Short mmCIF file of C-alpha atoms and ligand atoms in Angstrom, two decimals:
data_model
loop_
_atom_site.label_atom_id
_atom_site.label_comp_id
_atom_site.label_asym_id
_atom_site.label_seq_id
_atom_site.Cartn_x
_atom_site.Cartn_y
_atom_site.Cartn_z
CA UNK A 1 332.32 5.24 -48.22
CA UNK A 2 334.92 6.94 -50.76
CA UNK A 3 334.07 4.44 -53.48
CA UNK A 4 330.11 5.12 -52.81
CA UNK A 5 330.93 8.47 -52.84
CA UNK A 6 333.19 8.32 -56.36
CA UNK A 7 330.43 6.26 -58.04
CA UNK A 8 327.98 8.85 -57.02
CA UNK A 9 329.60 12.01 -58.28
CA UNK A 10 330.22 10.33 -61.61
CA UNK A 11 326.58 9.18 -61.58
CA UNK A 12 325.36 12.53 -60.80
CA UNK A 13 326.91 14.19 -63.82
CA UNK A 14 325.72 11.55 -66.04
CA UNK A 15 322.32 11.21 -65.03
CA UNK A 16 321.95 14.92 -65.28
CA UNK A 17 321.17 15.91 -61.92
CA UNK A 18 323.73 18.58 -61.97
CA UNK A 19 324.62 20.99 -65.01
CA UNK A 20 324.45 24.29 -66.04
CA UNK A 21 320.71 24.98 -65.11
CA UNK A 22 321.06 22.96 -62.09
CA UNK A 23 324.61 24.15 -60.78
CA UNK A 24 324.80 22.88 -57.08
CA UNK A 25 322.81 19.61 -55.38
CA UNK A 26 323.13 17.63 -52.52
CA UNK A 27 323.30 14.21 -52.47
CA UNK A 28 322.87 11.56 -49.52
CA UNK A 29 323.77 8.16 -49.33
CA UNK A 30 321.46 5.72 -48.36
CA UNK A 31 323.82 3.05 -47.33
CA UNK A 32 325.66 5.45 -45.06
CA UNK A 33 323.05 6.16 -43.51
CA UNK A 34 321.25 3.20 -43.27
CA UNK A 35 325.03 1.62 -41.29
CA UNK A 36 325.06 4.38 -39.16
CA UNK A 37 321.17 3.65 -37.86
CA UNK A 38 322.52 0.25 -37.20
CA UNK A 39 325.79 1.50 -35.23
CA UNK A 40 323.92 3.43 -33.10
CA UNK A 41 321.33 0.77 -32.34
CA UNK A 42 324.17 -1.74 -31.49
CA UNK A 43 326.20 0.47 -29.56
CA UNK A 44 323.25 0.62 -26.62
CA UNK A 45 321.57 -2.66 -26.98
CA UNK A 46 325.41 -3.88 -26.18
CA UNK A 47 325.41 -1.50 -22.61
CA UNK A 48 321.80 -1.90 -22.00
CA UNK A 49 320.10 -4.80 -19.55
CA UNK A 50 317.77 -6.68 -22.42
CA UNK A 51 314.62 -5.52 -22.56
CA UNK A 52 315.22 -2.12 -21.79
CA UNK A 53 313.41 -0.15 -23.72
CA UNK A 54 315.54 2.48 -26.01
CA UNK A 55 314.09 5.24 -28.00
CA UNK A 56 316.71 6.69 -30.42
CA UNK A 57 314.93 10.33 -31.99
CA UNK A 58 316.98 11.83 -34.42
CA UNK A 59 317.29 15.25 -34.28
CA UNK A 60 315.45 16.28 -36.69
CA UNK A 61 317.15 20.30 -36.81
CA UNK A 62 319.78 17.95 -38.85
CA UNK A 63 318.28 17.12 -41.62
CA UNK A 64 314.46 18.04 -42.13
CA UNK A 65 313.70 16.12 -44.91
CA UNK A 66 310.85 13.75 -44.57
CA UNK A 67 312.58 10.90 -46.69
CA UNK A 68 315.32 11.33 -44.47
CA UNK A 69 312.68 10.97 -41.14
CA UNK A 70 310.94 7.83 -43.16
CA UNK A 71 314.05 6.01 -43.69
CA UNK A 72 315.28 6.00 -40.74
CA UNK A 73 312.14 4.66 -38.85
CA UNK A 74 312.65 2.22 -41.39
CA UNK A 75 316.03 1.58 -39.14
CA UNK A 76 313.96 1.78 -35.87
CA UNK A 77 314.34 5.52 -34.85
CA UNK A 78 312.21 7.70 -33.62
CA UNK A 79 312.30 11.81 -34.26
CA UNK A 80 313.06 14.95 -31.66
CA UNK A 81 311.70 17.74 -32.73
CA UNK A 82 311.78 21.49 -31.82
CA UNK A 83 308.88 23.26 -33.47
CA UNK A 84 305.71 22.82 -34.21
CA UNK A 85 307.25 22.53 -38.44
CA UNK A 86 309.46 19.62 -37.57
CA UNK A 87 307.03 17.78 -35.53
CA UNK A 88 304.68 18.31 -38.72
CA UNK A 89 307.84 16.88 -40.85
CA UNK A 90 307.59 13.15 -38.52
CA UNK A 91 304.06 12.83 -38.44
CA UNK A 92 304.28 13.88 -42.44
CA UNK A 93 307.28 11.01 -42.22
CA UNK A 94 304.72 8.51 -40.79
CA UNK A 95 306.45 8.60 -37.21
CA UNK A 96 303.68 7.64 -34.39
CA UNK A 97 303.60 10.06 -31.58
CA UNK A 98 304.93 7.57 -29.12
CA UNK A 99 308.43 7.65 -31.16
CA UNK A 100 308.50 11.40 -30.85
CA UNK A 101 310.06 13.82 -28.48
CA UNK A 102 309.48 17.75 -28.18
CA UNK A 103 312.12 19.87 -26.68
CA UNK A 104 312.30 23.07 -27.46
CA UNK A 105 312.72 26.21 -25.19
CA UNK A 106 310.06 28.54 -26.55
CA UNK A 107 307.06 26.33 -26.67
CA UNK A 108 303.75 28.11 -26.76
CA UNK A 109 300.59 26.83 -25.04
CA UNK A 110 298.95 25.58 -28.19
CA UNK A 111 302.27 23.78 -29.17
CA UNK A 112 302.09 22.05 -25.30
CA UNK A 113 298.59 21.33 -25.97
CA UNK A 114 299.12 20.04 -28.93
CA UNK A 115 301.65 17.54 -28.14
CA UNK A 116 299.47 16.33 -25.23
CA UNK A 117 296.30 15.74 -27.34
CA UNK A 118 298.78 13.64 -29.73
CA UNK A 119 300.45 11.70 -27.05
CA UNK A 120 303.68 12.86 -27.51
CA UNK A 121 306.10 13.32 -24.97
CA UNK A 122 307.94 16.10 -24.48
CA UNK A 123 310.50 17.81 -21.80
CA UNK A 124 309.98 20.91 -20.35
CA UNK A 125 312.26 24.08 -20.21
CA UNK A 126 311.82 26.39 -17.05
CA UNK A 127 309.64 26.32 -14.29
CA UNK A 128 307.22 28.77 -15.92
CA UNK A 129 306.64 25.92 -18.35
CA UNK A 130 306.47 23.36 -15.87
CA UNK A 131 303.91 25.65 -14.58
CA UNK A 132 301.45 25.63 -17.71
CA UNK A 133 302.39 22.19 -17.98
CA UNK A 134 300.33 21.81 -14.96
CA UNK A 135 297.61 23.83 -15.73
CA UNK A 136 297.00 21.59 -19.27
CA UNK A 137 297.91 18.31 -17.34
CA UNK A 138 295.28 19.28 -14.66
CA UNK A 139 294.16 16.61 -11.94
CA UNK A 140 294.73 14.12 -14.25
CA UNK A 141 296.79 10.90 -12.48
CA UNK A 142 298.19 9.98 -16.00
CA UNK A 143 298.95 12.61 -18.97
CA UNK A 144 298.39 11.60 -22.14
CA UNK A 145 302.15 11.31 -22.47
CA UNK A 146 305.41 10.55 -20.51
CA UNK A 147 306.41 14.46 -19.09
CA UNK A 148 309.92 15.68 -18.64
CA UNK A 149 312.14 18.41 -17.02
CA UNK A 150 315.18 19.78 -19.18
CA UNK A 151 318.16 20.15 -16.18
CA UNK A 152 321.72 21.99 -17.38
CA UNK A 153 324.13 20.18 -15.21
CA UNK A 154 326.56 22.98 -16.18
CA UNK A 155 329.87 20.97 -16.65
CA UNK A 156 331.27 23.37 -18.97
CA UNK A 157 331.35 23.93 -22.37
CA UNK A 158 333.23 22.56 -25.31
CA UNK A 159 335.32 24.13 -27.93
CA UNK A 160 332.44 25.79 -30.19
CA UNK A 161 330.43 28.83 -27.65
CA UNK A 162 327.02 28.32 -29.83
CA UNK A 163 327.41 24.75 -29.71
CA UNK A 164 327.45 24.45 -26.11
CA UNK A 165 324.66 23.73 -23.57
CA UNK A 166 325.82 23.06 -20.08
CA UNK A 167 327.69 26.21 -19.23
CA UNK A 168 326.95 27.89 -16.54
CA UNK A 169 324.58 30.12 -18.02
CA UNK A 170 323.36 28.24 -21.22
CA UNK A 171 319.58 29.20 -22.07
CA UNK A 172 318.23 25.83 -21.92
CA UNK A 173 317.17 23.49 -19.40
CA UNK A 174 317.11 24.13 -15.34
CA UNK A 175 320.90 25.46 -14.44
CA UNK A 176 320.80 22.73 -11.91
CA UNK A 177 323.68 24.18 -9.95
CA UNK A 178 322.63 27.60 -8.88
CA UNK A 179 321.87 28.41 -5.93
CA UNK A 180 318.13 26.69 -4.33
CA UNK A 181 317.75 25.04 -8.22
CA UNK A 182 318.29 21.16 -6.91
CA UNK A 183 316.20 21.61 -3.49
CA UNK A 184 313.58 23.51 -6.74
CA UNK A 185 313.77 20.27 -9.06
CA UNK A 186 313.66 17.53 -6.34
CA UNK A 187 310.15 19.51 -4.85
CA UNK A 188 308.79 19.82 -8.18
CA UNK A 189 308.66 16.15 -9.19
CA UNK A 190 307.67 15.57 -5.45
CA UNK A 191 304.47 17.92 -6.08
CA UNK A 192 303.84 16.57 -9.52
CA UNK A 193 303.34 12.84 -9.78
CA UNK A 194 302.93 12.66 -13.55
CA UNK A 195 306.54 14.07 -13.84
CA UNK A 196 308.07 11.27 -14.90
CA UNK A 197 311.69 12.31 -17.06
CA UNK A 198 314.51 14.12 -17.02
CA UNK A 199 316.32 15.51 -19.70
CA UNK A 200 319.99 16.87 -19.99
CA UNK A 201 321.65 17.47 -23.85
CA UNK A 202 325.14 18.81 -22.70
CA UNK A 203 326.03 19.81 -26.25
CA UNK A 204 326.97 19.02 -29.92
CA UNK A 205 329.95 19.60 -31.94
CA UNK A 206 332.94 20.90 -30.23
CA UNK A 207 332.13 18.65 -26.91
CA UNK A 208 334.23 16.05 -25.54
CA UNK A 209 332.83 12.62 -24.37
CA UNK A 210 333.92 13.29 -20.96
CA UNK A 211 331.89 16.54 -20.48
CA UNK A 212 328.69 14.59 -22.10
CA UNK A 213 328.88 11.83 -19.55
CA UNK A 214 329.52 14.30 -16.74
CA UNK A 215 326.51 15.44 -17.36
CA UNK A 216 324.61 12.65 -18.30
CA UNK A 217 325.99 11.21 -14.65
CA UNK A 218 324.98 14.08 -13.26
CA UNK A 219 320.94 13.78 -15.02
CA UNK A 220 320.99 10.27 -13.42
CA UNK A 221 322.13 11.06 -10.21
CA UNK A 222 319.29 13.79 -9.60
CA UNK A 223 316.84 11.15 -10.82
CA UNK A 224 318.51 8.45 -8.19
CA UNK A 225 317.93 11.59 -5.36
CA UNK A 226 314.42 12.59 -6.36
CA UNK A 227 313.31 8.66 -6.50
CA UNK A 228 314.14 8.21 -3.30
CA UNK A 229 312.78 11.63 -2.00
CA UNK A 230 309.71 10.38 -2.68
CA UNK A 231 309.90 6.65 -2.17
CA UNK A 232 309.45 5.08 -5.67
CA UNK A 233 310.56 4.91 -9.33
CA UNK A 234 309.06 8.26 -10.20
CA UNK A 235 311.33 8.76 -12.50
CA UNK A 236 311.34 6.24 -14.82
CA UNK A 237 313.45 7.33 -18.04
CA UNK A 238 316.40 9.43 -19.06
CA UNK A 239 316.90 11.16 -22.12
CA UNK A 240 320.35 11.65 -22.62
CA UNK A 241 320.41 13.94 -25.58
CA UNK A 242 322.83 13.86 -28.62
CA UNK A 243 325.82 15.42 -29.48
CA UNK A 244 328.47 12.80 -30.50
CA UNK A 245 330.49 15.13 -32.46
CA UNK A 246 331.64 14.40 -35.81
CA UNK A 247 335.22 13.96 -38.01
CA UNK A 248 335.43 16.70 -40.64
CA UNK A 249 339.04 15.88 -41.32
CA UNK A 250 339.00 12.48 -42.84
CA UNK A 251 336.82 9.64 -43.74
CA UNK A 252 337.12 7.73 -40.54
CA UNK A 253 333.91 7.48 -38.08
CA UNK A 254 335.41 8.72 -35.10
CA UNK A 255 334.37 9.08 -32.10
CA UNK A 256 332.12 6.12 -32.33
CA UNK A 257 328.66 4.87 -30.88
CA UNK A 258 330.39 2.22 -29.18
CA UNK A 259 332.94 4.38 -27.75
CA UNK A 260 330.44 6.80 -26.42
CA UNK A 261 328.03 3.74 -25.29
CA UNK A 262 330.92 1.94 -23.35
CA UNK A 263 331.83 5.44 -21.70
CA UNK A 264 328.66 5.96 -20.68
CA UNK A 265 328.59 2.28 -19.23
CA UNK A 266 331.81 2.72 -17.35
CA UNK A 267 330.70 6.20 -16.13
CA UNK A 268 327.12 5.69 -15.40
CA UNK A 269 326.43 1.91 -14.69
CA UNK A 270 323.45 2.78 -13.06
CA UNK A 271 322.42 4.31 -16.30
CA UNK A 272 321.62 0.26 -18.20
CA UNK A 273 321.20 -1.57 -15.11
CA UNK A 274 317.50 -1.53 -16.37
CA UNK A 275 315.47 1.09 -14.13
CA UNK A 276 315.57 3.35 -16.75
CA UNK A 277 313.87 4.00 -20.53
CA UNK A 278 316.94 5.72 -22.21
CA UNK A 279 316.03 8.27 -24.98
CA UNK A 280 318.80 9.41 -27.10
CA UNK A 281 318.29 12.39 -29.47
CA UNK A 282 321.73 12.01 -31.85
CA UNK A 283 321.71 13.93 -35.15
CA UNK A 284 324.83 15.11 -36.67
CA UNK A 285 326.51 11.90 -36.14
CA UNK A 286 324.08 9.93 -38.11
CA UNK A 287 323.71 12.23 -41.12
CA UNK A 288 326.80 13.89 -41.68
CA UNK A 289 329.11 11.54 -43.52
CA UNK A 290 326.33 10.65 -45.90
CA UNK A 291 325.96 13.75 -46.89
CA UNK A 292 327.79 15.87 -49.80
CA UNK A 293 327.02 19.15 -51.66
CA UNK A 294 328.30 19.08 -55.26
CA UNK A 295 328.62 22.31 -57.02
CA UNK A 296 329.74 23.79 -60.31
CA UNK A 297 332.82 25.98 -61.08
CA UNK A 298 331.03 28.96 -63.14
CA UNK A 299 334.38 30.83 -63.35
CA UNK A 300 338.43 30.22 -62.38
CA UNK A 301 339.67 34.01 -61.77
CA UNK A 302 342.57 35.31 -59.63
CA UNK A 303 343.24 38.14 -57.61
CA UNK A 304 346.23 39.38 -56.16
CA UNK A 305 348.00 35.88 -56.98
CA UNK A 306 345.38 34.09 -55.38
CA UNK A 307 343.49 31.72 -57.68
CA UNK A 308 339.65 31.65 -56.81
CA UNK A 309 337.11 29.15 -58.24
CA UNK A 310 333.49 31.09 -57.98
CA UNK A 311 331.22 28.36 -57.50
CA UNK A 312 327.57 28.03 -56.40
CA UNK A 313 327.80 26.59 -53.10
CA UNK A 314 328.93 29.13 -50.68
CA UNK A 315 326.54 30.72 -47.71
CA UNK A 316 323.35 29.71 -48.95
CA UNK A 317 323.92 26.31 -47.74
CA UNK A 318 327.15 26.59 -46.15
CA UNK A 319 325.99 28.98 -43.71
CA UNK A 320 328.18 27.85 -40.59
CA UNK A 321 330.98 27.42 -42.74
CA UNK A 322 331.35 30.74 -44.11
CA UNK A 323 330.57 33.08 -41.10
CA UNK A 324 332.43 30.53 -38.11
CA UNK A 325 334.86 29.33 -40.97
CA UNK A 326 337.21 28.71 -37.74
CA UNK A 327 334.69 26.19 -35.71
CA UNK A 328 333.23 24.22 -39.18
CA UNK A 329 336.01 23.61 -41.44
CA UNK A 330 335.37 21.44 -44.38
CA UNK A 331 336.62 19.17 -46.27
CA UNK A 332 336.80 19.97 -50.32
CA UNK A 333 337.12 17.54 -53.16
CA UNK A 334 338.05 18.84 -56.63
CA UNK A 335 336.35 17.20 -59.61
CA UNK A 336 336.45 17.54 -63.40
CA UNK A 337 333.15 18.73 -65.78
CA UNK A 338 332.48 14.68 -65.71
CA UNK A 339 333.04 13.74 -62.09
CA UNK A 340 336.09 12.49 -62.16
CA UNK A 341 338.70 13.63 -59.43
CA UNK A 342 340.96 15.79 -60.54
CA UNK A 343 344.20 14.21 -58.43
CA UNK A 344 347.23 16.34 -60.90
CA UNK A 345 350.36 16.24 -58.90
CA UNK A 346 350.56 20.18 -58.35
CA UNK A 347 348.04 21.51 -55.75
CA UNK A 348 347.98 25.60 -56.24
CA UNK A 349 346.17 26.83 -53.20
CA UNK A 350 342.90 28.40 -54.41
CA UNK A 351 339.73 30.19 -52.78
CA UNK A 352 336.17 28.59 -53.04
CA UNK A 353 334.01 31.11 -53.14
CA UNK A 354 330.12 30.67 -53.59
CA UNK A 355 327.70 32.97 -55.15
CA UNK A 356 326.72 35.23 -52.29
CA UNK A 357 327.50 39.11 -52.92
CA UNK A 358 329.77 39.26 -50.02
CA UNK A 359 333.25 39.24 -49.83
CA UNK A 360 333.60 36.54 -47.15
CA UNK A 361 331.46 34.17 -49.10
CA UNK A 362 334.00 31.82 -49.38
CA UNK A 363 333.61 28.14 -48.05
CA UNK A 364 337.41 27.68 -47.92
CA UNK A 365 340.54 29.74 -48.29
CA UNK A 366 343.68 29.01 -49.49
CA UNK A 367 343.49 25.61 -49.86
CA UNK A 368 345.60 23.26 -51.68
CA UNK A 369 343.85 21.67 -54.44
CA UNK A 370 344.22 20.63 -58.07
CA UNK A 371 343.85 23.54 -59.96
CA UNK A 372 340.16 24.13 -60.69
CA UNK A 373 338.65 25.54 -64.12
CA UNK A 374 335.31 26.82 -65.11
CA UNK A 375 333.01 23.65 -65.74
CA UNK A 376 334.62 21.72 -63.35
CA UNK A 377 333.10 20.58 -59.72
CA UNK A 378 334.21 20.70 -55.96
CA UNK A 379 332.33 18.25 -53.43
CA UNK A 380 332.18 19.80 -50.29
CA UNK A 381 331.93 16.35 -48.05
CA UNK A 382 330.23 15.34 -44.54
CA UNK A 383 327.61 17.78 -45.54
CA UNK A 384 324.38 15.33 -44.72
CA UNK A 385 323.76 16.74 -41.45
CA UNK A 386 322.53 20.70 -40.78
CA UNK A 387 323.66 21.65 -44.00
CA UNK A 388 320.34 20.74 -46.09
CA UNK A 389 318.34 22.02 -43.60
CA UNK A 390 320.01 25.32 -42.30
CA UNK A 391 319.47 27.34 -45.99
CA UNK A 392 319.95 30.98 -45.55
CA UNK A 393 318.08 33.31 -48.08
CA UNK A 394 320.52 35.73 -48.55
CA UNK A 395 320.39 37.09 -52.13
CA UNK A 396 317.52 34.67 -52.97
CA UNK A 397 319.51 31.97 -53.90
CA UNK A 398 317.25 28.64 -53.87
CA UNK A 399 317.44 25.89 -51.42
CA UNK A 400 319.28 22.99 -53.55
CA UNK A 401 317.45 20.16 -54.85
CA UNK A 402 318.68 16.94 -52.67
CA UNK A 403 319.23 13.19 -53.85
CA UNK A 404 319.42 10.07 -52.18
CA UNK A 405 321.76 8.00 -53.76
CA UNK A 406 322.18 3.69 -53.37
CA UNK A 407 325.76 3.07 -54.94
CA UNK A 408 326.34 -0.43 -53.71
CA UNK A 409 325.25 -2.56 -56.49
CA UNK A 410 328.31 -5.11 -58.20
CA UNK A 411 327.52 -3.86 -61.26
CA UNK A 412 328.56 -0.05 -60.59
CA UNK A 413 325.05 1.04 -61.21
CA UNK A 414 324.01 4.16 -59.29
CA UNK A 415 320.36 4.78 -58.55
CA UNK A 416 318.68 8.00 -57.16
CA UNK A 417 315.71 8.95 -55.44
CA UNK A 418 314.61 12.59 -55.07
CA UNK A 419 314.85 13.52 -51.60
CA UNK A 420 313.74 17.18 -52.19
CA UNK A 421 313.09 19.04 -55.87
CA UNK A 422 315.11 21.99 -56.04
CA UNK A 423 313.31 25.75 -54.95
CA UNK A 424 312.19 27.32 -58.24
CA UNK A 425 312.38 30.87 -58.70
CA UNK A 426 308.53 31.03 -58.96
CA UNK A 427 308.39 29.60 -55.43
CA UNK A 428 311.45 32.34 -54.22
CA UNK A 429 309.01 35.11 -55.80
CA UNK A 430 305.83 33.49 -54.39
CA UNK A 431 307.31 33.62 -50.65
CA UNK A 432 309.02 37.08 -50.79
CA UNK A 433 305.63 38.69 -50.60
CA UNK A 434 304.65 38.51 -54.43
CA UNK A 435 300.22 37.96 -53.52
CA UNK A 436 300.82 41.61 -51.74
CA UNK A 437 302.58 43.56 -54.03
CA UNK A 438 300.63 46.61 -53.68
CA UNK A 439 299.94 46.18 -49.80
CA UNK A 440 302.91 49.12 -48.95
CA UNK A 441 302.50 51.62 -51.95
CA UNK A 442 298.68 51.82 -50.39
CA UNK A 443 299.81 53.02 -47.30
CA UNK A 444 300.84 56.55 -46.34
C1 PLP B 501 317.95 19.14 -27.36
C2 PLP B 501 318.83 18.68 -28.46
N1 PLP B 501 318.91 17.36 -28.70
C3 PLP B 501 319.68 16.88 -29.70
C4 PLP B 501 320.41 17.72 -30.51
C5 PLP B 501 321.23 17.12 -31.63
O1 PLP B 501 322.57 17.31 -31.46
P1 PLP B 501 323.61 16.65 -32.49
O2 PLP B 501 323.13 16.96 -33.86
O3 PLP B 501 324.90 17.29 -32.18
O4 PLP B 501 323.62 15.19 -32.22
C6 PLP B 501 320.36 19.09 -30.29
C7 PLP B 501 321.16 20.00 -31.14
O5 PLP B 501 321.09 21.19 -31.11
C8 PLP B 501 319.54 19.59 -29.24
O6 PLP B 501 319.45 20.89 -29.00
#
């Protein structure tokens, strides 16, 4: 992974991707991406009974980039998608509705209808949903698509608040623990035949494996009850959500599928035994260590004997980063004007700040590095998930342009594809209202 990456940041700078009118990109590589497809695909076909079938959707929230969606259906995975603009970004990716789930906890009626017209299945939030669920479904003995219920088995939350889904009052899903909710569920897939899922994503980042599988045993266990409330394999799949959370500190892939699969197993046997479709809905962990931002040093300054290297990623792209600096730490490589690393013995510890006009635009602090100088770079790694696709506008900075990288060939050779061209300021102009200039000043 560190060589891919080395070869790439060299590449980068001499291919021309990155320079002084294109200061900050984001590159993904293909490779890494393509292995961690395969991990995850291992990891369950090694717990499941064969011939299960096993829907993997990638999140799509982590990376909504329609290369991104097309390559890895290329690796066998579907998408989950939360909005009617990422369900547009699969079928734009060429992923069939039967490969795609919608979860979301604001969905409209036309976004409900829509998703039933195109066959594609989706989990509901609250019983009011459930309720206009019904109304689109009708008397119909089969819906156009398998049908879910979201439950929050409220195990508790993990170490990041905003990351966490199952405490006790989390916004999404059933809270399947307060009072009258589990007598609720088990009567509503008793009165609705073409119920036929249930759906529990206990959290992301931040979340032990424990907690996921407590709740994930506690998803299967309130299918296992409502099947035999009403005498037959009702229920007949479990989406399990995603979650696995991610190393920031180091290179190594840890926690891993496998871990997380063979958890699962020893937790929730009942879970493979074969019963059950499994969907999984994994983002960050597929995307993340593919993914790095690489960004020019404009200036090297100091202030009050702190050296600070003003560069152009900051909270544009590093949005979590900079305002939760505390719960999404990263990792920061120092490079020279031609991608090389800059590894001099004495690390002064130094500011990165990015462009923003804030003062807390700053995507680490105080952190031991080579010294960096004007023209040089700083890799900000395990960027590839949520990080290309969670731009914030603030001073109308662009969005980045992003490159997919293959940096495996014997030779050394790095190619690139373009994964997205970078914003232009034309664009920035065109969606900040330019077509009604006038439309104010003509009011009173
Ligand atoms: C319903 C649902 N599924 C899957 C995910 C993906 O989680 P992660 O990227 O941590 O795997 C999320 C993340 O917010 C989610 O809300």
């Amino acid at each position: 992974m560190a060589t891919r990456r080395e070869r790439a940041v060299r590449a980068a700078v001499e291919q021309g991707l990155l320079g002084p009118d294109q200061p900050v990109v984001g590159l993904l590589d293909v490779a890494g991406i393509r292995a961690a497809a395969a991990e995850l695909r291992a990891a369950f076909e090694e717990v499941v009974t064969p011939g299960t079938p096993v829907l993997h959707a990638f999140a799509v929230k982590a990376a909504a980039l329609v290369p991104v969606l097309r390559l890895l259906a290329d690796e066998g995975l579907g998408c989950e998608v939360a909005s009617p603009g990422e369900l547009a970004l699969a079928r734009a990716a060429g992923v069939t509705p039967d490969r795609i789930v919608l979860d979301s906890p604001a969905k409209t009626p036309a976004e409900l209808r829509e998703a039933l017209d195109l066959g594609i299945a989706l989990n509901a939030d609250n019983p009011q949903e459930l309720d206009r669920l019904g109304e689109l479904v009708g008397d119909r003995a089969d819906p156009p698509a398998p049908l879910g219920l979201r439950i929050n088995p409220q195990v508790g939350g993990g170490s990041i608040d905003a990351m966490s889904t199952a405490t006790a009052t989390s916004k999404f899903g059933v809270a399947l623990q307060d009072p009258g909710a589990r007598e609720w569920v088990v009567r509503a897939f008793a009165e609705r035949p073409w119920l036929t899922r249930l759906h529990a994503h206990v959290g992301s980042q931040g979340c032990p494996l424990e907690l996921m599988t407590a709740g994930i045993r506690a998803a299967y266990e309130l299918a296992e009850e409502i099947n035999g409330a009403v005498g037959r394999q009702q229920i007949d799949a479990l989406d399990i959500g995603g979650g696995l959370p991610v190393n920031f500190a180091s290179d190594e892939i840890t926690p891993t599928y496998r871990e997380y699969a063979q958890l699962l197993r020893s937790t929730v046997p009942g879970l493979f035994d074969g019963r059950y479709k499994l969907v999984t809905e994994f983002g960050r962990s597929l995307l993340a260590k593919s993914g790095l931002v690489l960004a020019r040093v404009e200036y090297a300054k100091s202030a009050g004997g702190r050296p600070i290297a003003v560069t152009h990623a900051g909270a544009q792209l590093a949005t979590r980063t900079v305002f939760a600096p505390e719960a999404w730490p990263l990792r920061v490589l120092a490079y020279d004007a031609e991608g090389r690393p800059k590894t001099a013995d004495g690390q002064v510890p130094q500011d990165i700040a990015g462009p923003c006009c804030f003062a807390g635009d700053l995507v680490a602090r105080d952190r031991p590095l080579s010294e960096l100088a004007a023209g040089d770079l700083v890799g900000l790694l395990d960027t590839g998930a949520y990080y290309f696709s969670n731009h914030f506008a603030y001073n109308s900075l662009p969005r980045p342009g992003i490159h997919g990288f293959d940096a495996t060939a014997a030779d050394g050779e790095v190619r690139f594809a373009t994964v997205r061209e970078p914003q232009t300021v034309d664009e920035i102009v065109a969606e900040s209202g330019a077509a009604h200039a006038l439309g104010l000043s003509r009011l009173r």
